[in-house]
Short mmCIF file of C-alpha atoms in Angstrom, two decimals:
data_model
loop_
_atom_site.label_atom_id
_atom_site.label_comp_id
_atom_site.label_asym_id
_atom_site.label_seq_id
_atom_site.Cartn_x
_atom_site.Cartn_y
_atom_site.Cartn_z
CA MET Z 58 -4.81 -38.10 -44.48
CA ALA Z 59 -8.50 -37.27 -43.83
CA VAL Z 60 -11.00 -39.89 -44.95
CA PRO Z 61 -14.50 -39.31 -46.39
CA ASP Z 62 -17.30 -39.28 -43.87
CA LYS Z 63 -19.56 -42.33 -44.22
CA ALA Z 64 -22.76 -40.29 -43.97
CA LYS Z 65 -21.57 -37.46 -46.25
CA PRO Z 66 -18.76 -38.91 -48.38
CA THR Z 67 -18.88 -36.17 -51.04
CA THR Z 68 -19.13 -33.14 -48.74
CA ALA Z 69 -17.27 -33.99 -45.52
CA VAL Z 70 -14.24 -35.86 -44.19
CA ARG Z 71 -13.06 -37.21 -40.85
CA VAL Z 72 -9.71 -36.07 -39.39
CA GLU Z 73 -6.91 -38.62 -39.23
CA LYS Z 74 -3.76 -38.43 -37.11
CA GLY Z 75 -1.32 -35.86 -38.50
CA ASP Z 76 -3.95 -33.83 -40.38
CA THR Z 77 -4.17 -30.03 -40.29
CA LEU Z 78 -7.06 -27.84 -41.40
CA SER Z 79 -4.89 -26.06 -43.96
CA ALA Z 80 -3.84 -29.41 -45.46
CA ILE Z 81 -7.43 -30.63 -45.57
CA ALA Z 82 -8.54 -27.39 -47.28
CA LYS Z 83 -5.76 -27.66 -49.83
CA ASP Z 84 -6.63 -31.30 -50.63
CA ALA Z 85 -10.28 -30.31 -51.05
CA GLY Z 86 -9.39 -27.42 -53.35
CA ILE Z 87 -10.93 -24.75 -51.15
CA SER Z 88 -9.49 -21.86 -49.18
CA LEU Z 89 -8.89 -22.10 -45.45
CA LYS Z 90 -11.37 -19.25 -44.94
CA THR Z 91 -14.08 -21.20 -46.79
CA LEU Z 92 -13.31 -24.23 -44.65
CA TYR Z 93 -13.73 -22.09 -41.50
CA ASP Z 94 -16.97 -20.66 -42.85
CA LEU Z 95 -18.28 -24.21 -43.40
CA ASN Z 96 -17.11 -25.24 -39.93
CA PRO Z 97 -17.76 -22.33 -37.49
CA LYS Z 98 -17.17 -24.64 -34.53
CA PHE Z 99 -13.40 -24.32 -35.06
CA LYS Z 100 -13.64 -20.62 -34.17
CA SER Z 101 -16.47 -20.67 -31.62
CA ASP Z 102 -15.58 -23.74 -29.57
CA PRO Z 103 -12.61 -23.00 -27.23
CA LYS Z 104 -11.37 -26.57 -27.36
CA TYR Z 105 -10.28 -26.09 -31.02
CA GLN Z 106 -8.20 -23.02 -30.05
CA GLY Z 107 -9.27 -21.05 -33.09
CA GLY Z 108 -8.55 -23.96 -35.45
CA ASN Z 109 -5.06 -24.64 -34.11
CA MET Z 110 -6.14 -27.83 -32.36
CA ILE Z 111 -8.12 -30.63 -34.01
CA PHE Z 112 -8.75 -34.20 -32.97
CA SER Z 113 -8.91 -37.58 -34.70
CA ASN Z 114 -12.37 -38.38 -36.14
CA THR Z 115 -13.42 -34.69 -36.04
CA LEU Z 116 -15.99 -34.02 -38.80
CA VAL Z 117 -14.87 -31.38 -41.33
CA ASN Z 118 -17.40 -30.06 -43.85
CA LEU Z 119 -15.92 -29.37 -47.30
CA ALA Z 120 -19.11 -28.20 -49.05
CA PRO Z 121 -22.70 -27.39 -48.13
CA ALA Z 122 -24.88 -30.46 -47.66
CA VAL Z 123 -26.87 -31.31 -50.86
CA LYS Z 124 -30.57 -30.94 -50.32
CA THR Z 125 -32.40 -34.12 -51.38
CA THR Z 126 -36.08 -34.68 -52.02
CA ALA Z 127 -38.09 -37.77 -51.21
CA PRO Z 128 -40.90 -38.88 -53.52
CA VAL Z 129 -44.14 -37.04 -52.91
CA THR Z 130 -47.27 -39.08 -52.55
CA THR Z 131 -50.65 -37.46 -53.08
CA THR Z 132 -54.08 -38.69 -52.23
CA PRO Z 133 -56.10 -39.62 -55.34
CA VAL Z 134 -58.50 -36.95 -56.46
CA THR Z 135 -60.61 -36.47 -59.56
CA THR Z 136 -59.32 -37.18 -63.03
CA THR Z 137 -58.65 -33.56 -63.72
CA PRO Z 138 -55.53 -32.78 -65.77
CA VAL Z 139 -52.72 -31.15 -63.82
CA THR Z 140 -50.46 -28.58 -65.35
CA THR Z 141 -47.06 -27.56 -63.93
CA THR Z 142 -45.48 -24.19 -64.51
CA PRO Z 143 -42.41 -24.37 -66.72
CA VAL Z 144 -39.06 -23.29 -65.29
CA THR Z 145 -37.14 -23.15 -68.56
CA THR Z 146 -37.70 -21.27 -71.76
CA THR Z 147 -37.68 -24.32 -74.02
CA PRO Z 148 -41.17 -25.83 -74.14
CA THR Z 149 -41.41 -29.53 -73.93
CA THR Z 150 -44.69 -31.41 -73.45
CA THR Z 151 -45.08 -34.96 -72.29
CA THR Z 152 -48.53 -36.56 -72.09
CA VAL Z 153 -49.17 -39.90 -70.45
CA THR Z 154 -52.63 -41.49 -70.43
CA THR Z 155 -53.55 -44.61 -68.56
CA THR Z 156 -56.72 -46.43 -67.69
CA ASP Z 157 -55.02 -48.89 -65.41
CA PRO Z 158 -55.50 -47.64 -61.84
CA THR Z 159 -52.02 -48.39 -60.64
CA THR Z 160 -49.10 -46.04 -60.69
CA THR Z 161 -47.98 -43.51 -63.24
CA THR Z 162 -44.39 -42.21 -63.08
CA VAL Z 163 -43.24 -39.19 -65.07
CA THR Z 164 -39.54 -38.28 -65.16
CA THR Z 165 -38.01 -35.27 -66.95
CA THR Z 166 -34.67 -33.49 -66.83
CA ASP Z 167 -35.95 -30.30 -68.42
CA PRO Z 168 -39.63 -30.13 -67.63
CA THR Z 169 -41.93 -27.37 -68.54
CA THR Z 170 -45.46 -28.75 -68.89
CA THR Z 171 -46.43 -32.24 -67.89
CA THR Z 172 -49.97 -33.48 -68.26
CA VAL Z 173 -51.00 -36.63 -66.51
CA THR Z 174 -54.44 -38.11 -67.19
CA THR Z 175 -55.82 -41.16 -65.49
CA THR Z 176 -59.29 -42.53 -65.20
CA ASN Z 177 -58.76 -44.07 -61.80
CA PRO Z 178 -55.38 -42.97 -60.53
CA THR Z 179 -53.96 -44.06 -57.25
CA THR Z 180 -50.48 -42.63 -57.03
CA THR Z 181 -48.63 -40.15 -59.21
CA ILE Z 182 -44.88 -39.65 -58.64
CA VAL Z 183 -43.15 -36.67 -60.15
CA SER Z 184 -39.32 -36.69 -60.09
CA VAL Z 185 -37.17 -33.71 -60.97
CA SER Z 186 -33.47 -33.91 -61.76
CA PRO Z 187 -31.22 -33.06 -58.74
CA THR Z 188 -29.30 -30.63 -60.93
CA GLN Z 189 -32.20 -28.26 -60.70
CA VAL Z 190 -31.79 -28.02 -56.94
CA GLY Z 191 -28.33 -26.67 -57.29
CA ASP Z 192 -29.44 -24.24 -59.98
CA GLY Z 193 -31.89 -22.55 -57.71
CA GLY Z 194 -34.78 -24.96 -57.27
CA ALA Z 195 -37.68 -26.37 -59.21
CA THR Z 196 -41.40 -26.73 -58.89
CA GLY Z 197 -43.08 -30.09 -59.30
CA GLY Z 198 -46.70 -30.37 -60.42
CA MET Z 199 -49.11 -32.65 -58.63
CA PRO Z 200 -52.78 -33.41 -59.03
CA GLY Z 201 -54.94 -30.75 -57.49
CA GLY Z 202 -52.36 -27.98 -57.94
CA ALA Z 203 -50.28 -28.97 -54.89
CA THR Z 204 -46.69 -27.63 -54.74
CA GLY Z 205 -43.98 -30.24 -54.54
CA PHE Z 206 -40.96 -28.18 -53.23
CA SER Z 207 -38.94 -25.08 -53.88
CA GLY Z 208 -35.38 -24.57 -52.62
CA GLY Z 209 -31.61 -24.83 -53.04
CA PHE Z 210 -28.77 -22.69 -51.55
CA THR Z 211 -26.16 -20.64 -53.32
CA GLN Z 212 -22.71 -19.89 -51.85
CA ALA Z 213 -23.92 -16.37 -51.11
CA ASP Z 214 -26.75 -17.81 -49.02
CA ILE Z 215 -24.31 -19.94 -47.09
CA ASP Z 216 -21.87 -17.06 -46.50
CA LYS Z 217 -24.70 -14.85 -45.31
CA ALA Z 218 -25.89 -17.51 -42.87
CA PHE Z 219 -22.41 -18.02 -41.45
CA LYS Z 220 -21.87 -14.28 -41.07
CA ALA Z 221 -25.16 -14.00 -39.21
CA GLY Z 222 -24.04 -16.80 -36.89
CA GLU Z 223 -20.68 -15.16 -36.32
CA ALA Z 224 -22.37 -11.85 -35.49
CA THR Z 225 -24.61 -13.56 -32.97
CA ALA Z 226 -21.66 -15.34 -31.36
CA ALA Z 227 -19.69 -12.09 -31.22
CA LYS Z 228 -22.59 -10.32 -29.49
CA VAL Z 229 -22.92 -13.11 -26.95
CA ALA Z 230 -19.17 -12.95 -26.27
CA ALA Z 231 -19.27 -9.15 -25.93
CA ASP Z 232 -22.22 -9.39 -23.53
CA ASN Z 233 -20.35 -11.92 -21.42
CA ILE Z 234 -17.24 -9.77 -21.31
CA TYR Z 235 -19.27 -6.74 -20.25
CA ALA Z 236 -21.04 -8.71 -17.54
CA ASN Z 237 -17.71 -9.95 -16.18
CA LYS Z 238 -16.33 -6.42 -16.11
CA VAL Z 239 -19.35 -5.15 -14.18
CA LYS Z 240 -18.95 -8.01 -11.73
CA ALA Z 241 -15.24 -7.26 -11.19
CA SER Z 242 -15.91 -3.55 -10.72
CA ASP Z 243 -18.71 -4.15 -8.23
CA LYS Z 244 -16.52 -6.56 -6.29
CA LEU Z 245 -13.75 -3.97 -5.81
CA VAL Z 246 -16.16 -1.17 -4.93
CA THR Z 247 -17.85 -3.36 -2.31
CA LEU Z 248 -14.47 -4.41 -0.90
CA PHE Z 249 -13.31 -0.84 -0.34
CA LYS Z 250 -16.67 0.22 1.08
CA ALA Z 251 -16.14 -2.38 3.80
CA GLN Z 252 -12.72 -0.82 4.44
CA GLY Z 253 -14.11 2.67 4.91
CA ILE Z 254 -14.01 4.16 1.39
CA ASP Z 255 -17.55 4.97 0.27
CA ASP Z 256 -16.98 7.59 -2.38
CA ALA Z 257 -18.77 8.00 -5.73
CA GLY Z 258 -15.69 9.38 -7.48
CA PHE Z 259 -13.59 6.48 -6.23
CA ALA Z 260 -16.20 3.97 -7.42
CA LYS Z 261 -16.26 5.64 -10.85
CA PHE Z 262 -12.47 5.43 -11.07
CA ILE Z 263 -12.64 1.68 -10.46
CA SER Z 264 -15.47 1.19 -12.97
CA ASP Z 265 -13.77 3.25 -15.68
CA SER Z 266 -10.52 1.38 -15.16
CA ILE Z 267 -12.09 -2.07 -15.46
CA MET Z 268 -14.26 -1.08 -18.43
CA ASN Z 269 -11.16 0.19 -20.26
CA ASP Z 270 -9.65 -3.30 -20.05
CA VAL Z 271 -7.29 -2.54 -17.15
CA SER Z 272 -6.81 -5.72 -15.13
CA GLU Z 273 -7.96 -6.01 -11.52
CA ALA Z 274 -4.35 -6.35 -10.38
CA GLN Z 275 -3.27 -3.16 -12.15
CA THR Z 276 -6.38 -1.32 -10.94
CA LEU Z 277 -5.48 -2.20 -7.35
CA ILE Z 278 -2.02 -0.72 -7.92
CA ASP Z 279 -3.41 2.45 -9.51
CA ILE Z 280 -5.77 2.90 -6.56
CA TYR Z 281 -2.80 3.72 -4.30
CA ASP Z 282 -2.52 7.14 -5.93
CA GLN Z 283 -6.16 8.10 -5.50
CA PRO Z 284 -6.59 10.96 -2.95
CA VAL Z 285 -9.47 9.28 -1.14
CA TYR Z 286 -7.35 6.13 -0.72
CA LYS Z 287 -4.46 8.13 0.73
CA LEU Z 288 -6.80 9.74 3.25
CA ARG Z 289 -8.06 6.34 4.38
CA PHE Z 290 -4.65 4.62 4.44
CA PRO Z 291 -2.13 7.47 4.97
CA GLY Z 292 0.65 5.17 6.13
CA MET Z 293 0.56 2.98 3.02
CA ASP Z 294 2.53 5.43 0.86
CA ALA Z 295 5.50 5.40 3.27
CA LEU Z 296 5.44 1.60 3.34
CA ARG Z 297 5.38 1.43 -0.48
CA LYS Z 298 8.44 3.67 -0.72
CA LYS Z 299 10.28 1.18 1.49
CA ASN Z 300 8.95 -1.80 -0.49
CA ARG Z 301 7.12 -2.87 2.66
CA THR Z 302 3.57 -2.74 1.30
CA ILE Z 303 0.96 -4.66 3.29
CA THR Z 304 -2.67 -5.48 2.53
CA GLU Z 305 -5.47 -3.18 3.57
CA ASP Z 306 -6.72 -5.86 5.98
CA SER Z 307 -3.31 -6.04 7.68
CA TYR Z 308 -3.20 -2.25 7.88
CA MET Z 309 -6.60 -2.15 9.57
CA LYS Z 310 -5.50 -4.81 12.09
CA LEU Z 311 -2.50 -2.64 13.03
CA GLU Z 312 -4.82 0.34 13.42
CA ASN Z 313 -7.00 -1.63 15.80
CA GLN Z 314 -4.02 -2.80 17.87
CA ILE Z 315 -2.75 0.77 18.26
CA ILE Z 316 -6.20 2.06 19.17
CA GLN Z 317 -6.62 -0.59 21.87
CA THR Z 318 -3.22 0.33 23.35
CA LEU Z 319 -4.02 4.04 23.43
CA LYS Z 320 -7.44 3.40 24.95
CA PHE Z 321 -5.72 1.55 27.79
CA PHE Z 322 -3.80 4.70 28.67
CA ASP Z 323 -6.97 6.81 28.76
CA LEU Z 324 -5.74 9.11 26.02
CA PRO Z 325 -8.27 11.47 24.42
CA VAL Z 326 -10.49 9.94 21.74
CA GLY Z 327 -9.27 12.50 19.22
CA PHE Z 328 -5.83 10.94 19.33
CA TYR Z 329 -6.55 7.27 19.02
CA ASP Z 330 -9.06 7.62 16.19
CA ASN Z 331 -6.95 10.06 14.21
CA ARG Z 332 -6.06 8.31 10.95
CA THR Z 333 -3.20 10.70 10.21
CA MET Z 334 -1.58 9.90 13.54
CA LEU Z 335 -2.21 6.18 13.09
CA GLY Z 336 -0.76 6.42 9.57
CA SER Z 337 2.46 8.00 10.84
CA ILE Z 338 2.90 5.18 13.35
CA ILE Z 339 2.16 2.42 10.81
CA GLY Z 340 4.13 4.07 8.01
CA ASN Z 341 7.19 4.37 10.23
CA GLU Z 342 6.75 0.80 11.46
CA VAL Z 343 6.69 1.80 15.11
CA SER Z 344 6.56 -1.40 17.16
CA ALA Z 345 3.72 -2.21 19.56
CA LYS Z 346 6.17 -1.97 22.48
CA GLU Z 347 7.32 1.45 21.41
CA VAL Z 348 3.74 2.64 21.01
CA GLN Z 349 3.09 1.52 24.56
CA ASP Z 350 6.20 3.32 25.87
CA ARG Z 351 5.24 6.51 24.04
CA ALA Z 352 1.71 6.35 25.36
CA GLN Z 353 3.00 5.86 28.89
CA ALA Z 354 5.32 8.85 28.57
CA ALA Z 355 2.54 10.98 27.12
CA GLN Z 356 0.18 9.95 29.90
CA ASP Z 357 2.76 10.69 32.62
CA LEU Z 358 3.53 14.10 31.21
CA ALA Z 359 -0.11 14.96 30.57
CA LYS Z 360 -1.23 13.96 34.06
CA THR Z 361 1.71 15.24 36.08
CA THR Z 362 0.84 17.75 38.78
CA ASN Z 363 4.40 19.06 38.82
CA PRO Z 364 4.41 22.35 36.89
CA GLU Z 365 8.21 22.35 36.79
CA ILE Z 366 8.20 19.32 34.48
CA ARG Z 367 5.97 21.12 32.00
CA THR Z 368 8.15 24.19 32.31
CA ALA Z 369 11.27 22.18 31.54
CA LEU Z 370 9.55 20.52 28.56
CA LYS Z 371 8.67 23.91 27.17
CA GLU Z 372 12.08 25.45 27.86
CA PHE Z 373 14.10 22.50 26.58
CA TYR Z 374 12.03 21.35 23.58
CA ASN Z 375 9.30 23.94 23.05
CA ILE Z 376 6.59 21.35 23.71
CA GLY Z 377 3.59 23.08 25.20
CA GLU Z 378 1.02 21.44 27.45
CA GLY Z 379 -1.46 21.05 24.59
CA ASP Z 380 1.17 19.44 22.33
CA ILE Z 381 2.35 16.69 24.65
CA THR Z 382 0.16 13.82 23.48
CA ALA Z 383 0.29 14.73 19.80
CA ASN Z 384 4.06 15.08 19.92
CA PHE Z 385 4.71 11.78 21.61
CA LEU Z 386 2.37 9.84 19.33
CA ASN Z 387 3.82 11.34 16.17
CA GLY Z 388 5.28 8.38 14.30
CA ASP Z 389 7.45 10.70 12.20
CA LEU Z 390 9.52 11.51 15.28
CA ALA Z 391 12.07 9.02 16.58
CA GLY Z 392 10.72 7.17 19.59
CA PRO Z 393 13.97 6.97 21.59
CA LEU Z 394 14.53 10.70 21.16
CA LEU Z 395 11.02 11.50 22.37
CA LEU Z 396 11.40 9.30 25.42
CA LYS Z 397 14.77 10.89 26.23
CA GLN Z 398 13.23 14.34 25.98
CA ALA Z 399 10.40 13.34 28.29
CA ARG Z 400 12.75 11.87 30.88
CA ALA Z 401 15.13 14.86 30.74
CA ALA Z 402 12.22 17.24 31.38
CA GLU Z 403 11.04 15.06 34.28
CA ILE Z 404 14.49 14.95 35.84
CA ALA Z 405 14.93 18.71 35.59
CA GLY Z 406 11.41 19.45 36.87
CA ILE Z 407 11.56 17.06 39.84
CA ALA Z 408 15.07 18.21 40.75
CA LYS Z 409 13.97 21.82 40.88
CA THR Z 410 10.98 20.93 43.01
CA SER Z 411 13.28 18.93 45.33
CA GLY Z 412 15.54 21.91 46.06
CA PHE Z 413 18.28 21.40 43.52
CA SER Z 414 19.70 24.32 41.67
CA SER Z 415 18.48 24.60 38.10
CA PHE Z 416 19.45 21.68 35.87
CA ALA Z 417 20.76 22.68 32.47
CA LYS Z 418 19.31 20.95 29.42
CA ALA Z 419 22.59 19.18 28.62
CA GLU Z 420 22.97 17.85 32.19
CA ALA Z 421 19.37 16.62 32.29
CA GLN Z 422 19.77 14.88 28.92
CA THR Z 423 23.00 13.20 30.06
CA LEU Z 424 21.19 11.71 33.04
CA ALA Z 425 18.20 10.71 30.88
CA GLU Z 426 20.49 8.58 28.70
CA GLN Z 427 21.67 6.49 31.64
CA ASP Z 428 19.82 3.20 32.06
CA ILE Z 429 19.05 3.73 35.73
CA TYR Z 430 17.16 6.98 35.02
CA LYS Z 431 15.74 5.83 31.71
CA ASN Z 432 14.15 2.67 33.13
CA MET Z 433 12.71 4.07 36.37
CA SER Z 434 9.02 4.72 36.69
CA LEU Z 435 8.00 8.30 37.23
CA THR Z 436 7.03 7.47 40.82
CA ASP Z 437 10.43 5.93 41.60
CA LEU Z 438 12.21 8.77 39.85
CA THR Z 439 10.32 11.33 41.92
CA ALA Z 440 11.13 9.51 45.16
CA GLY Z 441 14.81 9.02 44.29
CA ILE Z 442 15.43 12.62 43.26
CA GLY Z 443 13.46 13.83 46.30
CA LYS Z 444 15.72 11.78 48.59
CA ALA Z 445 18.75 13.15 46.77
CA GLY Z 446 17.46 16.67 47.32
CA THR Z 447 17.24 16.12 51.10
CA LEU Z 448 20.74 14.62 51.15
CA ALA Z 449 22.10 17.50 49.09
CA ASP Z 450 20.69 20.06 51.51
CA THR Z 451 22.47 18.40 54.48
CA GLN Z 452 25.71 17.67 52.69
CA ARG Z 453 26.04 21.18 51.31
CA ARG Z 454 25.88 22.54 54.89
CA LEU Z 455 28.43 20.01 56.18
CA SER Z 456 30.71 20.59 53.24
CA TYR Z 457 30.57 24.32 53.90
CA LEU Z 458 31.65 23.73 57.50
CA GLU Z 459 34.61 21.79 56.19
CA ASN Z 460 35.38 24.39 53.58
CA GLN Z 461 34.34 22.04 50.81
CA THR Z 462 31.75 22.08 48.04
CA TYR Z 463 29.00 19.56 47.42
CA SER Z 464 27.34 19.18 44.04
CA ASP Z 465 23.86 18.08 43.10
CA ARG Z 466 25.47 15.38 41.01
CA GLU Z 467 27.05 13.83 44.16
CA ALA Z 468 23.69 13.71 45.85
CA LEU Z 469 22.12 11.93 42.87
CA GLN Z 470 25.03 9.47 42.75
CA ALA Z 471 24.52 8.57 46.41
CA SER Z 472 20.71 8.47 46.49
CA VAL Z 473 19.67 7.39 43.01
CA GLU Z 474 22.64 5.69 41.44
CA SER Z 475 23.85 3.90 44.62
CA ASN Z 476 27.41 5.00 43.92
CA GLN Z 477 29.41 3.56 46.85
CA GLN Z 478 32.09 6.24 46.82
CA ALA Z 479 29.51 9.00 46.96
CA ILE Z 480 27.61 7.21 49.74
CA LEU Z 481 30.82 6.73 51.77
CA ALA Z 482 31.84 10.37 51.39
CA SER Z 483 28.46 11.54 52.65
CA THR Z 484 28.53 9.07 55.55
CA ARG Z 485 31.98 10.21 56.68
CA ARG Z 486 30.99 13.82 56.43
CA ALA Z 487 27.99 13.19 58.66
CA SER Z 488 30.15 11.22 61.14
CA ARG Z 489 32.57 14.07 61.47
CA GLU Z 490 29.70 16.40 62.13
CA THR Z 491 28.45 14.12 64.92
CA ALA Z 492 31.91 13.85 66.43
CA ARG Z 493 32.35 17.56 66.48
CA PHE Z 494 29.21 18.08 68.48
CA SER Z 495 29.72 15.12 70.84
CA GLY Z 496 33.37 15.79 71.54
CA SER Z 497 34.34 12.19 70.75
CA SER Z 498 37.06 13.40 68.49
CA GLY Z 499 38.78 15.22 71.40
CA LEU Z 500 38.35 18.55 69.76
CA GLY Z 501 37.26 21.55 71.77
CA SER Z 502 35.42 24.62 70.76
CA ALA Z 503 38.63 26.10 69.47
CA SER Z 504 39.15 23.14 67.24
CA LEU Z 505 35.60 23.42 65.93
CA LYS Z 506 36.20 27.02 65.19
CA THR Z 507 39.37 26.17 63.34
CA GLY Z 508 37.62 23.35 61.47
CA SER Z 509 34.82 25.62 60.49
CA GLU Z 510 37.41 27.84 58.93
CA GLY Z 511 38.49 25.03 56.62
CA ASN Z 512 41.55 23.35 58.21
CA ILE Z 513 40.22 19.84 58.81
#
C-alpha cells in the first residue's frame, strides 16, 4: 500500500509494490481522473504507458500543494500607525502599544483592522491563519503600507492549469506527428525521383497518402497502381500477378543488364532504351541467355544480305523487314518459337539461293527443330546448305541417268547432317557414273544407252 511522502505527507504518497493508480485514488477518496489531473506525467511520459505502468517509489500527488507563508520582516520606519484593510464583514480591532524597542507580534484568526504603535520599533511580525489561504487569500498589513501576500488556488484554478498543460502537450505531439509525416513523404518522393519518376501528381499522391495516416508500407503498395509508376516499371505488374514482385532497384539492374547485352549486338538505340520492350522481357522473366540468343537472331536477320531469307520470313510469319528487331525482342512472345521461326526462314532462304526447289513452311520448320540446324551459326548453315545444293545438282543428274529421283532432303542429309547412308548412296552413284565413262565396268555404248533408259 502507498506510503505518505516524507516531504508532503498530507498531499502525496510514494508507490509501493503491488499498488495501482486506481487503488491509490480510491484510498485517497478522489476519482482516478482527478488523480491524473494532479499527476499529468502519467499521461505525458511514455514510460508510464498512459498510467498502466507505475514503479516503486513513484511520487503520486493526491491534492494540490498547500501554499505556506514565511514571516515577513520589515525595516523599521517611523512610528506611524499602520492600518490593514479588513477581509471579513465582522469588525474586530486589536491595538497593541509598546515603548520597548524589541519585537511586537500580532496574531489574529479573523483580522480586519490591526493597529500597531511603537515608539522605537525594530521588527513587527504579522501572522494570518492558514485557513485564509485556502479560502482565497488574505492581506497582511505592515508598517509603511507594504503588502504582505495575496494568493491561494481553488480546484477550478488547478483544473484550468492542467488543461492548459494538456493542450500544450497535445499541440507539441501534433506538431511532431506532422513533421514526421512530411519527412516520410519527402523521403519517398526523393526515392522515386532517383528511379526516374519526377512527377508533381505522383508526389502529391504520396503526400496525401501519408498525411491521411496511410503507412509507408501501404503507400508503397498503392503506388503500384499509379499510371506514372506503370509507365516507368511496365514489367512490374506482370511480376506481381505471378507473385514474383521484385524491388525497383532490382528491376533497374535487370534493365541495365539487358541494355548492355543489346548494345553489344549493335541494335538500334530505340530498341534498347525502350521501357515497354524492356518491361515485356522483365515481366516475362526472359533469361539473360535467351535475351542474348534473341538479339543474335535479330542481328543476323537484320543484317543478312540474302533477300530470300527476308522473303521467307514475310511469307511464313508475316514479319516484315522493319519488324524483325521489335518482334524478336518482344518478351510477350515465346523465345523458342521466335528462334525456330528465324531458323526456318534462314533455311528456306539459303536453300532457295543454293538452287533447291522451294522449301515449304512445314518442311523448313521441321529442319529448324533439329539440333544440328538449330545450333549452327548462320555462317555454317549457309556453307552447309550451299554444299548440299551443289551435291543435289549433281546427284539429280546422275539419278536421272539411272532412272531414279533425288530429293533435296537427301542432299541435306549427306552434306549437312552427315547421314552415312545418304553419303554412301551419293558416292556409289558418282562411281557408277565414272565407270560408265571410263569403260571399267565392261559396258559399251549400247549398255550406256540401255542404262540411261533406266535398266541398271
